[in-house]
mmCIF file of C-alpha atoms in Angstrom:
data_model
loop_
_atom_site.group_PDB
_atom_site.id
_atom_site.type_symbol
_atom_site.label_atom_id
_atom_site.label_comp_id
_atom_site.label_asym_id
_atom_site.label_seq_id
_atom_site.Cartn_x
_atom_site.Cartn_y
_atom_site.Cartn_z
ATOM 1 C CA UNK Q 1 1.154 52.245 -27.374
ATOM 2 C CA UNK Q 2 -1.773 50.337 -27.672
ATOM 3 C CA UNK Q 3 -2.233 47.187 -25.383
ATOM 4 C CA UNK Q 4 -5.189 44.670 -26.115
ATOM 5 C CA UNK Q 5 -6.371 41.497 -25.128
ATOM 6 C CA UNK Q 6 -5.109 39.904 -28.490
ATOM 7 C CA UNK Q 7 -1.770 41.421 -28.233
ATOM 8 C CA UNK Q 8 -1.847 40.418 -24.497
ATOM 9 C CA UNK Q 9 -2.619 36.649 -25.207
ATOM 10 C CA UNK Q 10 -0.278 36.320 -27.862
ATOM 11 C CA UNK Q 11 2.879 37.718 -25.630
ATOM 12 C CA UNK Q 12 1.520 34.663 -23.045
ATOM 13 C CA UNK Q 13 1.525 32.465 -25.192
ATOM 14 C CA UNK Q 14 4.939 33.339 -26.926
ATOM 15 C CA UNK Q 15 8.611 31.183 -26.502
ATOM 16 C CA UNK Q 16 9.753 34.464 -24.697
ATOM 17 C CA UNK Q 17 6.887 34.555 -22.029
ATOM 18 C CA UNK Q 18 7.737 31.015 -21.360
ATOM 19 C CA UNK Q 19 11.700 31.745 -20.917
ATOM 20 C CA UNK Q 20 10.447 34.669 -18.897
ATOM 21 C CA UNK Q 21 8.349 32.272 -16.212
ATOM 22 C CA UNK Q 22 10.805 30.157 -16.291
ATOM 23 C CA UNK Q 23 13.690 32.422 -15.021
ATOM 24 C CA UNK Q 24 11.685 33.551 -12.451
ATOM 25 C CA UNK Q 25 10.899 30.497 -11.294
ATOM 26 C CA UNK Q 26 14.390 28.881 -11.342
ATOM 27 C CA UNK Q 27 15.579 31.967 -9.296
ATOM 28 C CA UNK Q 28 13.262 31.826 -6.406
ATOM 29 C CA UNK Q 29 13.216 27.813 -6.658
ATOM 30 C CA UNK Q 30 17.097 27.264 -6.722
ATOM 31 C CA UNK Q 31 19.005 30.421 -6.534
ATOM 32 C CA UNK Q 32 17.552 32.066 -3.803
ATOM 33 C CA UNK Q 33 17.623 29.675 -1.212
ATOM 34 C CA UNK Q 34 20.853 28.486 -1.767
ATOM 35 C CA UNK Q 35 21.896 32.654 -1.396
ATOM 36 C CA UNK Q 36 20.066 31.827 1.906
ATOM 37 C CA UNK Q 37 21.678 29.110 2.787
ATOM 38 C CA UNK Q 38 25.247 30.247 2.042
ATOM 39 C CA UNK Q 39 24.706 33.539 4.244
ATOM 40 C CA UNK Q 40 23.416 31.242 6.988
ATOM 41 C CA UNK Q 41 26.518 28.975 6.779
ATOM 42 C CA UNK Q 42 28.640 32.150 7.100
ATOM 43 C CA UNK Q 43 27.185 33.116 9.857
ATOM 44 C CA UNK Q 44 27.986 29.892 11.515
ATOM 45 C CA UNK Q 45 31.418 29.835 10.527
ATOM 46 C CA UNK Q 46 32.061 33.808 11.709
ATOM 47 C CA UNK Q 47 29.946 32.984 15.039
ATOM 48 C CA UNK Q 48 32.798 30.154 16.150
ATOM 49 C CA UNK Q 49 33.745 30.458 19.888
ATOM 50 C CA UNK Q 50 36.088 28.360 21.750
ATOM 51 C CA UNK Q 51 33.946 26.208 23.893
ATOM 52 C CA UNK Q 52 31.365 25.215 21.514
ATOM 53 C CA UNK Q 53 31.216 21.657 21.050
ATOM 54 C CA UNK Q 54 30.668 21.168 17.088
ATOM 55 C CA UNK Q 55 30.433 18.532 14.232
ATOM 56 C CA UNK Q 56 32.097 18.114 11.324
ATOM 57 C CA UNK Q 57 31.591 16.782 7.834
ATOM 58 C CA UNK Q 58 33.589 13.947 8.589
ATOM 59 C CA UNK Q 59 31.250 13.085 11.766
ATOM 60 C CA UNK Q 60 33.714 14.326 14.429
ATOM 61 C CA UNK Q 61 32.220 15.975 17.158
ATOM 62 C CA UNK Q 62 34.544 17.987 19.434
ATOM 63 C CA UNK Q 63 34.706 21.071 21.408
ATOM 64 C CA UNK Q 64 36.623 24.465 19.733
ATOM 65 C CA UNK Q 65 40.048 24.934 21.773
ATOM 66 C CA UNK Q 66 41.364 27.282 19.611
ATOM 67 C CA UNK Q 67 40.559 29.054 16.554
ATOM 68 C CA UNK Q 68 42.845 29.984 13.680
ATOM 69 C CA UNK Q 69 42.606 31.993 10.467
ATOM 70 C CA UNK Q 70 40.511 29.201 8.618
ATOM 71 C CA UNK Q 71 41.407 26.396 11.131
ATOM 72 C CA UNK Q 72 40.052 24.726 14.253
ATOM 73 C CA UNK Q 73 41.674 23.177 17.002
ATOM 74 C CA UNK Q 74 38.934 20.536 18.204
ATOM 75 C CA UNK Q 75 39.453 18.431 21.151
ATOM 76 C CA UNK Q 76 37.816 14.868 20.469
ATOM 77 C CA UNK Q 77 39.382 12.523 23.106
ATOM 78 C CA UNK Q 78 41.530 13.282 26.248
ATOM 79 C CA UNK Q 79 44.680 14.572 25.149
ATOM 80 C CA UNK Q 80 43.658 14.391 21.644
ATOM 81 C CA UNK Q 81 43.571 17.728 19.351
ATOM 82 C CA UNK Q 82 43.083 17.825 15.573
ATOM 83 C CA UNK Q 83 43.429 20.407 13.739
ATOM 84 C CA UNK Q 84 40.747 20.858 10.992
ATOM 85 C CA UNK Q 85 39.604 23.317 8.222
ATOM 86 C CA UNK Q 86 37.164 25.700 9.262
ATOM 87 C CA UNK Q 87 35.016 25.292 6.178
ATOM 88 C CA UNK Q 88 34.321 21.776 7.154
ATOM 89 C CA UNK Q 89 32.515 22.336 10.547
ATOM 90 C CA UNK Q 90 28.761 21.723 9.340
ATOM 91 C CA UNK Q 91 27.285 22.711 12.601
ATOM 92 C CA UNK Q 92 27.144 23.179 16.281
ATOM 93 C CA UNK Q 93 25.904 20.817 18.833
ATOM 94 C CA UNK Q 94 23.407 21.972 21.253
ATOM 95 C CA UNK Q 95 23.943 20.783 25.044
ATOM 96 C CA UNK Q 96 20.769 18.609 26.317
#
């Protein structure tokens, strides 16, 4: 197999080279960080201790009285406990 400069230039400048480049870039421009961001978000939901004092997509912040298989007991008032889907905790509040 030969390989020149000519042959080289035209693969470049082909529809297929193109395609190529742009696969590559949609994967480490999209794909990859949301892969990222997904196994960071797992983390967070599999690190969940009671005591932790977290928010949620709704904008309630509580603190983690008990946890469930894919619910959370957050207490958000005196008295007051909800009970809430795991998935929806977006993150955990960090004492000042």
């Amino acid at each position: 197999m030969n390989i020149n400069l000519e042959n080289l230039l035209e693969f470049l400048s082909s529809p297929l080279a193109f395609f190529i480049v742009m696969l590559i870039l949609v994967y480490f421009g999209v794909i990859h960080p949301y892969r990222k961001k997904i196994k960071e978000r797992e983390k967070l939901l599999k690190e969940l201790k009671v005591g932790q004092l977290v928010v949620t997509s709704g904008g309630i912040i509580g603190e983690i009285s008990k946890i469930e298989d894919g619910f959370v007991w957050l207490i958000i008032a005196k008295d007051v406990e909800v009970l809430i889907l795991k998935d929806h905790i977006i993150g955990i509040c960090k004492p000042n």
